[in-house]
Amino acid sequence: AVGVPQPVTVQATVTAATPRTGESRVTVRFERPRVTTVYPTAACQQACPNSRIIAVTNVDILPASLTPSANVRLYECLQENCRREDLTDARLVSGTQATACASGNGTDGDCGRRIGTDAQIVLAIPAAYNSSGQLKVNQSYRLILTGGAAGVRSAWGVPLDGLNYAANDTGSLN
């Protein structure tokens, strides 16, 4: 089970001049995935035309865990503050696709739009939303990634951690 230590016994033998054998209990704890950087950055307040929406992560993300309109949601904001009560289905940019790009130099599909070589989630804006397939000019957006067992997870199945935004009044962070 994810998050529950599952120790195993490892036996090692050193075959030197004086052979030695020993056992030890080992538990592997996979690093929790976190968003480390976002694009466009907060510094991009005045002009970011044709910007890409990218969330850089500390570990590779499981592609199957990126579910558009469920745990990866892009909203148009009514104003730059993007208040929680404005994040309704009517403001959802439906058809947005999210691609998990593993760390390295992969450039297949939407990963060709990546920034750098760290693991990242790259969003593609649907042409049905804007014929150019790009973000609209003079429009603010909010991207919400949801963690948890059914949310965005690492390639090892560990739920996204370090969330910082409550998209609803439940107190849980997205």
PDB file of N, CA and C in Angstrom, residues 8-12 22-26:
ATOM      1  N   VAL A   8      11.509  -5.213   3.899  1.00  0.00           N
ATOM      2  CA  VAL A   8      11.943  -6.501   3.375  1.00  0.00           C
ATOM      3  C   VAL A   8      13.321  -6.787   3.956  1.00  0.00           C
ATOM      4  N   THR A   9      13.686  -8.037   3.947  1.00  0.00           N
ATOM      5  CA  THR A   9      15.003  -8.419   4.431  1.00  0.00           C
ATOM      6  C   THR A   9      15.937  -8.575   3.245  1.00  0.00           C
ATOM      7  N   VAL A  10      17.107  -7.950   3.326  1.00  0.00           N
ATOM      8  CA  VAL A  10      18.107  -8.026   2.275  1.00  0.00           C
ATOM      9  C   VAL A  10      19.330  -8.725   2.861  1.00  0.00           C
ATOM     10  N   GLN A  11      19.859  -9.679   2.106  1.00  0.00           N
ATOM     11  CA  GLN A  11      21.056 -10.375   2.551  1.00  0.00           C
ATOM     12  C   GLN A  11      22.178 -10.028   1.596  1.00  0.00           C
ATOM     13  N   ALA A  12      23.340  -9.717   2.132  1.00  0.00           N
ATOM     14  CA  ALA A  12      24.496  -9.360   1.317  1.00  0.00           C
ATOM     15  C   ALA A  12      25.693 -10.183   1.751  1.00  0.00           C
ATOM     16  N   GLY A  22      25.638 -10.772   5.983  1.00  0.00           N
ATOM     17  CA  GLY A  22      24.799 -10.084   6.953  1.00  0.00           C
ATOM     18  C   GLY A  22      23.412  -9.841   6.396  1.00  0.00           C
ATOM     19  N   GLU A  23      22.498  -9.563   7.299  1.00  0.00           N
ATOM     20  CA  GLU A  23      21.111  -9.250   6.922  1.00  0.00           C
ATOM     21  C   GLU A  23      20.720  -7.921   7.521  1.00  0.00           C
ATOM     22  N   SER A  24      19.790  -7.259   6.850  1.00  0.00           N
ATOM     23  CA  SER A  24      19.277  -5.997   7.348  1.00  0.00           C
ATOM     24  C   SER A  24      17.855  -5.804   6.835  1.00  0.00           C
ATOM     25  N   ARG A  25      17.024  -5.128   7.612  1.00  0.00           N
ATOM     26  CA  ARG A  25      15.669  -4.776   7.176  1.00  0.00           C
ATOM     27  C   ARG A  25      15.760  -3.454   6.425  1.00  0.00           C
ATOM     28  N   VAL A  26      15.164  -3.401   5.250  1.00  0.00           N
ATOM     29  CA  VAL A  26      15.225  -2.211   4.401  1.00  0.00           C
ATOM     30  C   VAL A  26      13.809  -1.784   4.046  1.00  0.00           C
TER      31      VAL A  26
END
